[in-house]
Short mmCIF file of C-alpha atoms in Angstrom, two decimals:
data_model
loop_
_atom_site.label_atom_id
_atom_site.label_comp_id
_atom_site.label_asym_id
_atom_site.label_seq_id
_atom_site.Cartn_x
_atom_site.Cartn_y
_atom_site.Cartn_z
CA MET A 24 15.16 -1.26 -3.85
CA SER A 25 12.68 -2.74 -6.32
CA ILE A 26 9.11 -1.57 -6.77
CA GLU A 27 7.74 -4.61 -4.93
CA ARG A 28 9.78 -3.97 -1.81
CA ILE A 29 8.76 -0.31 -1.78
CA VAL A 30 5.07 -1.20 -2.21
CA PHE A 31 5.24 -3.78 0.60
CA ALA A 32 7.10 -1.35 2.88
CA VAL A 33 4.64 1.50 2.26
CA ALA A 34 1.60 -0.77 2.71
CA GLY A 35 3.02 -2.20 5.94
CA ALA A 36 3.82 1.27 7.26
CA PHE A 37 0.31 2.51 6.41
CA VAL A 38 -1.30 -0.45 8.19
CA LEU A 39 0.84 0.01 11.30
CA ILE A 40 0.31 3.77 11.41
CA SER A 41 -3.44 3.51 10.93
CA ALA A 42 -3.71 0.76 13.57
CA ILE A 43 -1.81 2.94 16.05
CA LEU A 44 -4.03 5.92 15.18
CA ALA A 45 -7.13 3.74 15.62
CA ALA A 46 -5.96 2.68 19.08
CA THR A 47 -4.96 6.16 20.22
CA VAL A 48 -7.04 8.72 18.30
CA SER A 49 -10.20 7.28 16.78
CA PRO A 50 -11.45 3.87 15.66
CA LEU A 51 -12.44 5.50 12.36
CA TRP A 52 -8.81 5.08 11.27
CA LEU A 53 -9.64 1.40 10.76
CA TRP A 54 -11.34 2.45 7.52
CA PHE A 55 -7.92 3.43 6.21
CA THR A 56 -6.50 0.09 7.32
CA GLY A 57 -9.31 -1.65 5.44
CA PHE A 58 -8.67 0.46 2.34
CA VAL A 59 -5.01 -0.56 2.30
CA GLY A 60 -5.97 -4.21 2.76
CA LEU A 61 -8.51 -4.06 -0.07
CA ASN A 62 -5.96 -2.40 -2.35
CA LEU A 63 -3.45 -5.16 -1.61
CA LEU A 64 -6.08 -7.80 -2.26
CA GLN A 65 -7.20 -6.34 -5.59
CA SER A 66 -3.59 -5.88 -6.73
CA ALA A 67 -2.95 -9.56 -5.99
CA PHE A 68 -5.71 -10.53 -8.43
CA THR A 69 -5.44 -7.79 -11.06
CA GLY A 70 -1.74 -6.93 -10.97
CA PHE A 71 -2.65 -3.23 -10.86
CA CYS A 72 -1.21 -1.13 -8.05
CA PRO A 73 -1.41 2.68 -8.17
CA LEU A 74 1.83 3.10 -6.20
CA ALA A 75 3.64 0.72 -8.56
CA VAL A 76 2.50 2.81 -11.54
CA ILE A 77 3.82 5.97 -9.89
CA LEU A 78 7.12 4.33 -9.00
CA LYS A 79 7.55 3.06 -12.59
CA LYS A 80 7.05 6.61 -13.89
CA LEU A 81 9.66 7.82 -11.43
CA GLY A 82 12.14 5.35 -12.91
CA LYS A 83 12.27 2.72 -10.19
CA GLU A 84 13.34 -0.76 -11.28
CA PRO A 85 10.46 -3.24 -11.40
CA GLY A 86 10.83 -6.72 -10.01
CA PRO A 87 8.97 -9.87 -11.03
CA ALA A 88 5.53 -8.92 -9.66
CA PHE A 89 5.06 -5.42 -11.13
#
């Protein structure tokens, strides 16, 4: 699996988990959802993604975006 697919999978999982936690535990979990969304937005413009950097150091194969 390439870095892009891992980043998209992790971001999607974080959004779903935090939305479920916001609905069942506390609406404050929406801050985490917003953080993930902002990180995705800034990585779209800057090309910098902290998870992608970590995955590169771990030896994962980059795709065209990262």
